[in-house]
């Protein structure tokens, strides 16, 4: 899937995993650092865009689709 996933989609997936209790909040930054090769200029736009899209209803909807 390399190149087929946008940054904000990764953030949404990580937030969904937190809500589903699959990962802890403190695991998100190391994961993002790995994905973005420790380049904050790649991480920040993804976080900003995800913050405009995410709400509890979206996360619940994602979790329902996965189950």
JSON list of N, CA, C and O in Angstrom, two decimals, residues 8-62:
[
{"chain": "A", "resi": 8, "resn": "UNK", "atom": "N", "xyz": [-3.23, 11.89, 6.78]},
{"chain": "A", "resi": 8, "resn": "UNK", "atom": "CA", "xyz": [-4.33, 12.04, 7.74]},
{"chain": "A", "resi": 8, "resn": "UNK", "atom": "C", "xyz": [-5.07, 10.73, 7.94]},
{"chain": "A", "resi": 8, "resn": "UNK", "atom": "O", "xyz": [-5.62, 10.48, 9.01]},
{"chain": "A", "resi": 9, "resn": "UNK", "atom": "N", "xyz": [-5.05, 9.85, 6.95]},
{"chain": "A", "resi": 9, "resn": "UNK", "atom": "CA", "xyz": [-5.69, 8.54, 7.10]},
{"chain": "A", "resi": 9, "resn": "UNK", "atom": "C", "xyz": [-4.95, 7.69, 8.12]},
{"chain": "A", "resi": 9, "resn": "UNK", "atom": "O", "xyz": [-5.57, 6.94, 8.88]},
{"chain": "A", "resi": 10, "resn": "UNK", "atom": "N", "xyz": [-3.65, 7.83, 8.15]},
{"chain": "A", "resi": 10, "resn": "UNK", "atom": "CA", "xyz": [-2.84, 7.11, 9.14]},
{"chain": "A", "resi": 10, "resn": "UNK", "atom": "C", "xyz": [-3.19, 7.61, 10.54]},
{"chain": "A", "resi": 10, "resn": "UNK", "atom": "O", "xyz": [-3.38, 6.81, 11.47]},
{"chain": "A", "resi": 11, "resn": "UNK", "atom": "N", "xyz": [-3.31, 8.92, 10.69]},
{"chain": "A", "resi": 11, "resn": "UNK", "atom": "CA", "xyz": [-3.64, 9.49, 11.99]},
{"chain": "A", "resi": 11, "resn": "UNK", "atom": "C", "xyz": [-5.02, 9.02, 12.44]},
{"chain": "A", "resi": 11, "resn": "UNK", "atom": "O", "xyz": [-5.21, 8.61, 13.59]},
{"chain": "A", "resi": 12, "resn": "UNK", "atom": "N", "xyz": [-5.99, 9.03, 11.54]},
{"chain": "A", "resi": 12, "resn": "UNK", "atom": "CA", "xyz": [-7.34, 8.56, 11.88]},
{"chain": "A", "resi": 12, "resn": "UNK", "atom": "C", "xyz": [-7.29, 7.09, 12.29]},
{"chain": "A", "resi": 12, "resn": "UNK", "atom": "O", "xyz": [-7.94, 6.69, 13.27]},
{"chain": "A", "resi": 13, "resn": "UNK", "atom": "N", "xyz": [-6.53, 6.30, 11.58]},
{"chain": "A", "resi": 13, "resn": "UNK", "atom": "CA", "xyz": [-6.41, 4.88, 11.93]},
{"chain": "A", "resi": 13, "resn": "UNK", "atom": "C", "xyz": [-5.80, 4.71, 13.32]},
{"chain": "A", "resi": 13, "resn": "UNK", "atom": "O", "xyz": [-6.27, 3.88, 14.12]},
{"chain": "A", "resi": 14, "resn": "UNK", "atom": "N", "xyz": [-4.77, 5.49, 13.62]},
{"chain": "A", "resi": 14, "resn": "UNK", "atom": "CA", "xyz": [-4.14, 5.40, 14.94]},
{"chain": "A", "resi": 14, "resn": "UNK", "atom": "C", "xyz": [-5.10, 5.81, 16.05]},
{"chain": "A", "resi": 14, "resn": "UNK", "atom": "O", "xyz": [-5.18, 5.14, 17.09]},
{"chain": "A", "resi": 15, "resn": "UNK", "atom": "N", "xyz": [-5.86, 6.88, 15.83]},
{"chain": "A", "resi": 15, "resn": "UNK", "atom": "CA", "xyz": [-6.83, 7.32, 16.83]},
{"chain": "A", "resi": 15, "resn": "UNK", "atom": "C", "xyz": [-7.91, 6.25, 17.01]},
{"chain": "A", "resi": 15, "resn": "UNK", "atom": "O", "xyz": [-8.34, 5.98, 18.13]},
{"chain": "A", "resi": 16, "resn": "UNK", "atom": "N", "xyz": [-8.32, 5.62, 15.94]},
{"chain": "A", "resi": 16, "resn": "UNK", "atom": "CA", "xyz": [-9.30, 4.53, 16.03]},
{"chain": "A", "resi": 16, "resn": "UNK", "atom": "C", "xyz": [-8.74, 3.37, 16.84]},
{"chain": "A", "resi": 16, "resn": "UNK", "atom": "O", "xyz": [-9.46, 2.76, 17.63]},
{"chain": "A", "resi": 17, "resn": "UNK", "atom": "N", "xyz": [-7.46, 3.08, 16.64]},
{"chain": "A", "resi": 17, "resn": "UNK", "atom": "CA", "xyz": [-6.83, 1.99, 17.39]},
{"chain": "A", "resi": 17, "resn": "UNK", "atom": "C", "xyz": [-6.75, 2.32, 18.87]},
{"chain": "A", "resi": 17, "resn": "UNK", "atom": "O", "xyz": [-6.89, 1.42, 19.71]},
{"chain": "A", "resi": 18, "resn": "UNK", "atom": "N", "xyz": [-6.54, 3.59, 19.20]},
{"chain": "A", "resi": 18, "resn": "UNK", "atom": "CA", "xyz": [-6.53, 3.99, 20.61]},
{"chain": "A", "resi": 18, "resn": "UNK", "atom": "C", "xyz": [-7.92, 3.75, 21.21]},
{"chain": "A", "resi": 18, "resn": "UNK", "atom": "O", "xyz": [-8.05, 3.16, 22.28]},
{"chain": "A", "resi": 19, "resn": "UNK", "atom": "N", "xyz": [-8.94, 4.22, 20.52]},
{"chain": "A", "resi": 19, "resn": "UNK", "atom": "CA", "xyz": [-10.31, 4.08, 21.03]},
{"chain": "A", "resi": 19, "resn": "UNK", "atom": "C", "xyz": [-10.70, 2.61, 21.16]},
{"chain": "A", "resi": 19, "resn": "UNK", "atom": "O", "xyz": [-11.43, 2.24, 22.07]},
{"chain": "A", "resi": 20, "resn": "UNK", "atom": "N", "xyz": [-10.21, 1.77, 20.26]},
{"chain": "A", "resi": 20, "resn": "UNK", "atom": "CA", "xyz": [-10.49, 0.33, 20.31]},
{"chain": "A", "resi": 20, "resn": "UNK", "atom": "C", "xyz": [-9.59, -0.39, 21.31]},
{"chain": "A", "resi": 20, "resn": "UNK", "atom": "O", "xyz": [-9.67, -1.61, 21.45]},
{"chain": "A", "resi": 21, "resn": "UNK", "atom": "N", "xyz": [-8.74, 0.36, 21.99]},
{"chain": "A", "resi": 21, "resn": "UNK", "atom": "CA", "xyz": [-7.83, -0.16, 23.00]},
{"chain": "A", "resi": 21, "resn": "UNK", "atom": "C", "xyz": [-6.83, -1.18, 22.44]},
{"chain": "A", "resi": 21, "resn": "UNK", "atom": "O", "xyz": [-6.45, -2.13, 23.09]},
{"chain": "A", "resi": 22, "resn": "UNK", "atom": "N", "xyz": [-6.42, -0.94, 21.19]},
{"chain": "A", "resi": 22, "resn": "UNK", "atom": "CA", "xyz": [-5.41, -1.79, 20.56]},
{"chain": "A", "resi": 22, "resn": "UNK", "atom": "C", "xyz": [-4.01, -1.24, 20.79]},
{"chain": "A", "resi": 22, "resn": "UNK", "atom": "O", "xyz": [-3.03, -1.99, 20.77]},
{"chain": "A", "resi": 23, "resn": "UNK", "atom": "N", "xyz": [-3.91, 0.09, 20.92]},
{"chain": "A", "resi": 23, "resn": "UNK", "atom": "CA", "xyz": [-2.64, 0.74, 21.25]},
{"chain": "A", "resi": 23, "resn": "UNK", "atom": "C", "xyz": [-2.92, 1.81, 22.30]},
{"chain": "A", "resi": 23, "resn": "UNK", "atom": "O", "xyz": [-4.07, 2.19, 22.52]},
{"chain": "A", "resi": 24, "resn": "UNK", "atom": "N", "xyz": [-1.86, 2.29, 22.93]},
{"chain": "A", "resi": 24, "resn": "UNK", "atom": "CA", "xyz": [-1.96, 3.35, 23.92]},
{"chain": "A", "resi": 24, "resn": "UNK", "atom": "C", "xyz": [-1.60, 4.68, 23.26]},
{"chain": "A", "resi": 24, "resn": "UNK", "atom": "O", "xyz": [-0.87, 4.73, 22.27]},
{"chain": "A", "resi": 25, "resn": "UNK", "atom": "N", "xyz": [-2.09, 5.76, 23.83]},
{"chain": "A", "resi": 25, "resn": "UNK", "atom": "CA", "xyz": [-1.82, 7.10, 23.30]},
{"chain": "A", "resi": 25, "resn": "UNK", "atom": "C", "xyz": [-0.32, 7.37, 23.19]},
{"chain": "A", "resi": 25, "resn": "UNK", "atom": "O", "xyz": [0.14, 7.94, 22.20]},
{"chain": "A", "resi": 26, "resn": "UNK", "atom": "N", "xyz": [0.45, 6.91, 24.18]},
{"chain": "A", "resi": 26, "resn": "UNK", "atom": "CA", "xyz": [1.88, 7.19, 24.15]},
{"chain": "A", "resi": 26, "resn": "UNK", "atom": "C", "xyz": [2.64, 6.42, 23.06]},
{"chain": "A", "resi": 26, "resn": "UNK", "atom": "O", "xyz": [3.81, 6.67, 22.82]},
{"chain": "A", "resi": 27, "resn": "UNK", "atom": "N", "xyz": [1.96, 5.53, 22.36]},
{"chain": "A", "resi": 27, "resn": "UNK", "atom": "CA", "xyz": [2.58, 4.81, 21.25]},
{"chain": "A", "resi": 27, "resn": "UNK", "atom": "C", "xyz": [2.45, 5.55, 19.92]},
{"chain": "A", "resi": 27, "resn": "UNK", "atom": "O", "xyz": [3.15, 5.22, 18.95]},
{"chain": "A", "resi": 28, "resn": "UNK", "atom": "N", "xyz": [1.57, 6.53, 19.86]},
{"chain": "A", "resi": 28, "resn": "UNK", "atom": "CA", "xyz": [1.28, 7.21, 18.59]},
{"chain": "A", "resi": 28, "resn": "UNK", "atom": "C", "xyz": [2.49, 7.99, 18.06]},
{"chain": "A", "resi": 28, "resn": "UNK", "atom": "O", "xyz": [2.84, 7.87, 16.89]},
{"chain": "A", "resi": 29, "resn": "UNK", "atom": "N", "xyz": [3.12, 8.76, 18.91]},
{"chain": "A", "resi": 29, "resn": "UNK", "atom": "CA", "xyz": [4.25, 9.58, 18.44]},
{"chain": "A", "resi": 29, "resn": "UNK", "atom": "C", "xyz": [5.38, 8.71, 17.89]},
{"chain": "A", "resi": 29, "resn": "UNK", "atom": "O", "xyz": [5.88, 8.98, 16.78]},
{"chain": "A", "resi": 30, "resn": "UNK", "atom": "N", "xyz": [5.81, 7.66, 18.59]},
{"chain": "A", "resi": 30, "resn": "UNK", "atom": "CA", "xyz": [6.86, 6.82, 18.00]},
{"chain": "A", "resi": 30, "resn": "UNK", "atom": "C", "xyz": [6.46, 6.19, 16.66]},
{"chain": "A", "resi": 30, "resn": "UNK", "atom": "O", "xyz": [7.29, 6.08, 15.76]},
{"chain": "A", "resi": 31, "resn": "UNK", "atom": "N", "xyz": [5.20, 5.82, 16.53]},
{"chain": "A", "resi": 31, "resn": "UNK", "atom": "CA", "xyz": [4.73, 5.26, 15.26]},
{"chain": "A", "resi": 31, "resn": "UNK", "atom": "C", "xyz": [4.82, 6.31, 14.16]},
{"chain": "A", "resi": 31, "resn": "UNK", "atom": "O", "xyz": [5.34, 6.05, 13.07]},
{"chain": "A", "resi": 32, "resn": "UNK", "atom": "N", "xyz": [4.32, 7.51, 14.45]},
{"chain": "A", "resi": 32, "resn": "UNK", "atom": "CA", "xyz": [4.38, 8.59, 13.45]},
{"chain": "A", "resi": 32, "resn": "UNK", "atom": "C", "xyz": [5.82, 8.96, 13.12]},
{"chain": "A", "resi": 32, "resn": "UNK", "atom": "O", "xyz": [6.14, 9.25, 11.96]},
{"chain": "A", "resi": 33, "resn": "UNK", "atom": "N", "xyz": [6.69, 8.96, 14.11]},
{"chain": "A", "resi": 33, "resn": "UNK", "atom": "CA", "xyz": [8.10, 9.27, 13.85]},
{"chain": "A", "resi": 33, "resn": "UNK", "atom": "C", "xyz": [8.71, 8.24, 12.91]},
{"chain": "A", "resi": 33, "resn": "UNK", "atom": "O", "xyz": [9.49, 8.60, 12.02]},
{"chain": "A", "resi": 34, "resn": "UNK", "atom": "N", "xyz": [8.35, 6.99, 13.08]},
{"chain": "A", "resi": 34, "resn": "UNK", "atom": "CA", "xyz": [8.85, 5.94, 12.20]},
{"chain": "A", "resi": 34, "resn": "UNK", "atom": "C", "xyz": [8.32, 6.12, 10.78]},
{"chain": "A", "resi": 34, "resn": "UNK", "atom": "O", "xyz": [9.07, 6.07, 9.80]},
{"chain": "A", "resi": 35, "resn": "UNK", "atom": "N", "xyz": [7.02, 6.38, 10.67]},
{"chain": "A", "resi": 35, "resn": "UNK", "atom": "CA", "xyz": [6.39, 6.54, 9.35]},
{"chain": "A", "resi": 35, "resn": "UNK", "atom": "C", "xyz": [6.98, 7.73, 8.61]},
{"chain": "A", "resi": 35, "resn": "UNK", "atom": "O", "xyz": [7.22, 7.67, 7.41]},
{"chain": "A", "resi": 36, "resn": "UNK", "atom": "N", "xyz": [7.20, 8.82, 9.33]},
{"chain": "A", "resi": 36, "resn": "UNK", "atom": "CA", "xyz": [7.68, 10.05, 8.70]},
{"chain": "A", "resi": 36, "resn": "UNK", "atom": "C", "xyz": [9.19, 10.25, 8.85]},
{"chain": "A", "resi": 36, "resn": "UNK", "atom": "O", "xyz": [9.69, 11.35, 8.64]},
{"chain": "A", "resi": 37, "resn": "UNK", "atom": "N", "xyz": [9.90, 9.18, 9.16]},
{"chain": "A", "resi": 37, "resn": "UNK", "atom": "CA", "xyz": [11.36, 9.22, 9.25]},
{"chain": "A", "resi": 37, "resn": "UNK", "atom": "C", "xyz": [11.84, 10.37, 10.14]},
{"chain": "A", "resi": 37, "resn": "UNK", "atom": "O", "xyz": [12.81, 11.06, 9.82]},
{"chain": "A", "resi": 38, "resn": "UNK", "atom": "N", "xyz": [11.10, 10.59, 11.24]},
{"chain": "A", "resi": 38, "resn": "UNK", "atom": "CA", "xyz": [11.42, 11.62, 12.22]},
{"chain": "A", "resi": 38, "resn": "UNK", "atom": "C", "xyz": [11.49, 13.02, 11.61]},
{"chain": "A", "resi": 38, "resn": "UNK", "atom": "O", "xyz": [12.27, 13.86, 12.04]},
{"chain": "A", "resi": 39, "resn": "UNK", "atom": "N", "xyz": [10.66, 13.26, 10.61]},
{"chain": "A", "resi": 39, "resn": "UNK", "atom": "CA", "xyz": [10.57, 14.56, 9.95]},
{"chain": "A", "resi": 39, "resn": "UNK", "atom": "C", "xyz": [9.25, 15.23, 10.35]},
{"chain": "A", "resi": 39, "resn": "UNK", "atom": "O", "xyz": [8.20, 14.91, 9.80]},
{"chain": "A", "resi": 40, "resn": "UNK", "atom": "N", "xyz": [9.28, 16.16, 11.33]},
{"chain": "A", "resi": 40, "resn": "UNK", "atom": "CA", "xyz": [8.04, 16.78, 11.79]},
{"chain": "A", "resi": 40, "resn": "UNK", "atom": "C", "xyz": [7.28, 17.52, 10.69]},
{"chain": "A", "resi": 40, "resn": "UNK", "atom": "O", "xyz": [6.07, 17.62, 10.74]},
{"chain": "A", "resi": 41, "resn": "UNK", "atom": "N", "xyz": [7.98, 18.03, 9.67]},
{"chain": "A", "resi": 41, "resn": "UNK", "atom": "CA", "xyz": [7.29, 18.74, 8.60]},
{"chain": "A", "resi": 41, "resn": "UNK", "atom": "C", "xyz": [6.37, 17.83, 7.82]},
{"chain": "A", "resi": 41, "resn": "UNK", "atom": "O", "xyz": [5.45, 18.30, 7.15]},
{"chain": "A", "resi": 42, "resn": "UNK", "atom": "N", "xyz": [6.53, 16.53, 7.90]},
{"chain": "A", "resi": 42, "resn": "UNK", "atom": "CA", "xyz": [5.60, 15.60, 7.27]},
{"chain": "A", "resi": 42, "resn": "UNK", "atom": "C", "xyz": [4.45, 15.25, 8.21]},
{"chain": "A", "resi": 42, "resn": "UNK", "atom": "O", "xyz": [3.32, 15.07, 7.78]},
{"chain": "A", "resi": 43, "resn": "UNK", "atom": "N", "xyz": [4.77, 15.16, 9.48]},
{"chain": "A", "resi": 43, "resn": "UNK", "atom": "CA", "xyz": [3.78, 14.80, 10.49]},
{"chain": "A", "resi": 43, "resn": "UNK", "atom": "C", "xyz": [2.74, 15.89, 10.72]},
{"chain": "A", "resi": 43, "resn": "UNK", "atom": "O", "xyz": [1.55, 15.60, 10.83]},
{"chain": "A", "resi": 44, "resn": "UNK", "atom": "N", "xyz": [3.18, 17.11, 10.82]},
{"chain": "A", "resi": 44, "resn": "UNK", "atom": "CA", "xyz": [2.29, 18.21, 11.21]},
{"chain": "A", "resi": 44, "resn": "UNK", "atom": "C", "xyz": [1.11, 18.41, 10.26]},
{"chain": "A", "resi": 44, "resn": "UNK", "atom": "O", "xyz": [-0.03, 18.54, 10.72]},
{"chain": "A", "resi": 45, "resn": "UNK", "atom": "N", "xyz": [1.30, 18.43, 8.95]},
{"chain": "A", "resi": 45, "resn": "UNK", "atom": "CA", "xyz": [0.14, 18.58, 8.06]},
{"chain": "A", "resi": 45, "resn": "UNK", "atom": "C", "xyz": [-0.87, 17.44, 8.21]},
{"chain": "A", "resi": 45, "resn": "UNK", "atom": "O", "xyz": [-2.08, 17.65, 8.15]},
{"chain": "A", "resi": 46, "resn": "UNK", "atom": "N", "xyz": [-0.36, 16.22, 8.41]},
{"chain": "A", "resi": 46, "resn": "UNK", "atom": "CA", "xyz": [-1.25, 15.08, 8.59]},
{"chain": "A", "resi": 46, "resn": "UNK", "atom": "C", "xyz": [-2.06, 15.22, 9.86]},
{"chain": "A", "resi": 46, "resn": "UNK", "atom": "O", "xyz": [-3.28, 14.97, 9.87]},
{"chain": "A", "resi": 47, "resn": "UNK", "atom": "N", "xyz": [-1.43, 15.66, 10.93]},
{"chain": "A", "resi": 47, "resn": "UNK", "atom": "CA", "xyz": [-2.13, 15.86, 12.20]},
{"chain": "A", "resi": 47, "resn": "UNK", "atom": "C", "xyz": [-3.14, 16.99, 12.09]},
{"chain": "A", "resi": 47, "resn": "UNK", "atom": "O", "xyz": [-4.27, 16.88, 12.60]},
{"chain": "A", "resi": 48, "resn": "UNK", "atom": "N", "xyz": [-2.76, 18.06, 11.42]},
{"chain": "A", "resi": 48, "resn": "UNK", "atom": "CA", "xyz": [-3.68, 19.20, 11.27]},
{"chain": "A", "resi": 48, "resn": "UNK", "atom": "C", "xyz": [-4.91, 18.81, 10.45]},
{"chain": "A", "resi": 48, "resn": "UNK", "atom": "O", "xyz": [-6.04, 19.14, 10.82]},
{"chain": "A", "resi": 49, "resn": "UNK", "atom": "N", "xyz": [-4.70, 18.11, 9.34]},
{"chain": "A", "resi": 49, "resn": "UNK", "atom": "CA", "xyz": [-5.83, 17.72, 8.50]},
{"chain": "A", "resi": 49, "resn": "UNK", "atom": "C", "xyz": [-6.73, 16.73, 9.24]},
{"chain": "A", "resi": 49, "resn": "UNK", "atom": "O", "xyz": [-7.96, 16.85, 9.21]},
{"chain": "A", "resi": 50, "resn": "UNK", "atom": "N", "xyz": [-6.13, 15.77, 9.93]},
{"chain": "A", "resi": 50, "resn": "UNK", "atom": "CA", "xyz": [-6.92, 14.80, 10.69]},
{"chain": "A", "resi": 50, "resn": "UNK", "atom": "C", "xyz": [-7.74, 15.48, 11.77]},
{"chain": "A", "resi": 50, "resn": "UNK", "atom": "O", "xyz": [-8.89, 15.11, 12.01]},
{"chain": "A", "resi": 51, "resn": "UNK", "atom": "N", "xyz": [-7.19, 16.51, 12.38]},
{"chain": "A", "resi": 51, "resn": "UNK", "atom": "CA", "xyz": [-7.91, 17.20, 13.45]},
{"chain": "A", "resi": 51, "resn": "UNK", "atom": "C", "xyz": [-9.16, 17.90, 12.94]},
{"chain": "A", "resi": 51, "resn": "UNK", "atom": "O", "xyz": [-10.11, 18.10, 13.69]},
{"chain": "A", "resi": 52, "resn": "UNK", "atom": "N", "xyz": [-9.17, 18.25, 11.66]},
{"chain": "A", "resi": 52, "resn": "UNK", "atom": "CA", "xyz": [-10.37, 18.88, 11.09]},
{"chain": "A", "resi": 52, "resn": "UNK", "atom": "C", "xyz": [-11.43, 17.85, 10.71]},
{"chain": "A", "resi": 52, "resn": "UNK", "atom": "O", "xyz": [-12.59, 18.21, 10.51]},
{"chain": "A", "resi": 53, "resn": "UNK", "atom": "N", "xyz": [-11.03, 16.58, 10.61]},
{"chain": "A", "resi": 53, "resn": "UNK", "atom": "CA", "xyz": [-11.94, 15.53, 10.15]},
{"chain": "A", "resi": 53, "resn": "UNK", "atom": "C", "xyz": [-12.48, 14.65, 11.27]},
{"chain": "A", "resi": 53, "resn": "UNK", "atom": "O", "xyz": [-13.57, 14.09, 11.14]},
{"chain": "A", "resi": 54, "resn": "UNK", "atom": "N", "xyz": [-11.72, 14.50, 12.32]},
{"chain": "A", "resi": 54, "resn": "UNK", "atom": "CA", "xyz": [-12.03, 13.51, 13.35]},
{"chain": "A", "resi": 54, "resn": "UNK", "atom": "C", "xyz": [-13.08, 14.03, 14.33]},
{"chain": "A", "resi": 54, "resn": "UNK", "atom": "O", "xyz": [-12.97, 15.13, 14.84]},
{"chain": "A", "resi": 55, "resn": "UNK", "atom": "N", "xyz": [-14.05, 13.20, 14.59]},
{"chain": "A", "resi": 55, "resn": "UNK", "atom": "CA", "xyz": [-14.95, 13.38, 15.71]},
{"chain": "A", "resi": 55, "resn": "UNK", "atom": "C", "xyz": [-15.31, 11.99, 16.21]},
{"chain": "A", "resi": 55, "resn": "UNK", "atom": "O", "xyz": [-15.01, 10.98, 15.57]},
{"chain": "A", "resi": 56, "resn": "UNK", "atom": "N", "xyz": [-15.95, 11.91, 17.37]},
{"chain": "A", "resi": 56, "resn": "UNK", "atom": "CA", "xyz": [-16.26, 10.61, 17.95]},
{"chain": "A", "resi": 56, "resn": "UNK", "atom": "C", "xyz": [-17.14, 9.76, 17.03]},
{"chain": "A", "resi": 56, "resn": "UNK", "atom": "O", "xyz": [-16.99, 8.55, 16.96]},
{"chain": "A", "resi": 57, "resn": "UNK", "atom": "N", "xyz": [-18.05, 10.40, 16.32]},
{"chain": "A", "resi": 57, "resn": "UNK", "atom": "CA", "xyz": [-18.95, 9.67, 15.43]},
{"chain": "A", "resi": 57, "resn": "UNK", "atom": "C", "xyz": [-18.16, 9.01, 14.30]},
{"chain": "A", "resi": 57, "resn": "UNK", "atom": "O", "xyz": [-18.43, 7.87, 13.94]},
{"chain": "A", "resi": 58, "resn": "UNK", "atom": "N", "xyz": [-17.16, 9.71, 13.76]},
{"chain": "A", "resi": 58, "resn": "UNK", "atom": "CA", "xyz": [-16.35, 9.13, 12.70]},
{"chain": "A", "resi": 58, "resn": "UNK", "atom": "C", "xyz": [-15.59, 7.91, 13.21]},
{"chain": "A", "resi": 58, "resn": "UNK", "atom": "O", "xyz": [-15.58, 6.87, 12.57]},
{"chain": "A", "resi": 59, "resn": "UNK", "atom": "N", "xyz": [-14.98, 8.05, 14.36]},
{"chain": "A", "resi": 59, "resn": "UNK", "atom": "CA", "xyz": [-14.22, 6.94, 14.93]},
{"chain": "A", "resi": 59, "resn": "UNK", "atom": "C", "xyz": [-15.14, 5.74, 15.21]},
{"chain": "A", "resi": 59, "resn": "UNK", "atom": "O", "xyz": [-14.81, 4.60, 14.89]},
{"chain": "A", "resi": 60, "resn": "UNK", "atom": "N", "xyz": [-16.32, 6.00, 15.79]},
{"chain": "A", "resi": 60, "resn": "UNK", "atom": "CA", "xyz": [-17.27, 4.92, 16.04]},
{"chain": "A", "resi": 60, "resn": "UNK", "atom": "C", "xyz": [-17.69, 4.24, 14.75]},
{"chain": "A", "resi": 60, "resn": "UNK", "atom": "O", "xyz": [-17.80, 3.01, 14.69]},
{"chain": "A", "resi": 61, "resn": "UNK", "atom": "N", "xyz": [-17.88, 5.03, 13.70]},
{"chain": "A", "resi": 61, "resn": "UNK", "atom": "CA", "xyz": [-18.25, 4.47, 12.40]},
{"chain": "A", "resi": 61, "resn": "UNK", "atom": "C", "xyz": [-17.15, 3.58, 11.84]},
{"chain": "A", "resi": 61, "resn": "UNK", "atom": "O", "xyz": [-17.41, 2.49, 11.33]},
{"chain": "A", "resi": 62, "resn": "UNK", "atom": "N", "xyz": [-15.92, 4.03, 11.96]},
{"chain": "A", "resi": 62, "resn": "UNK", "atom": "CA", "xyz": [-14.78, 3.23, 11.49]},
{"chain": "A", "resi": 62, "resn": "UNK", "atom": "C", "xyz": [-14.70, 1.92, 12.26]},
{"chain": "A", "resi": 62, "resn": "UNK", "atom": "O", "xyz": [-14.52, 0.85, 11.67]}
]
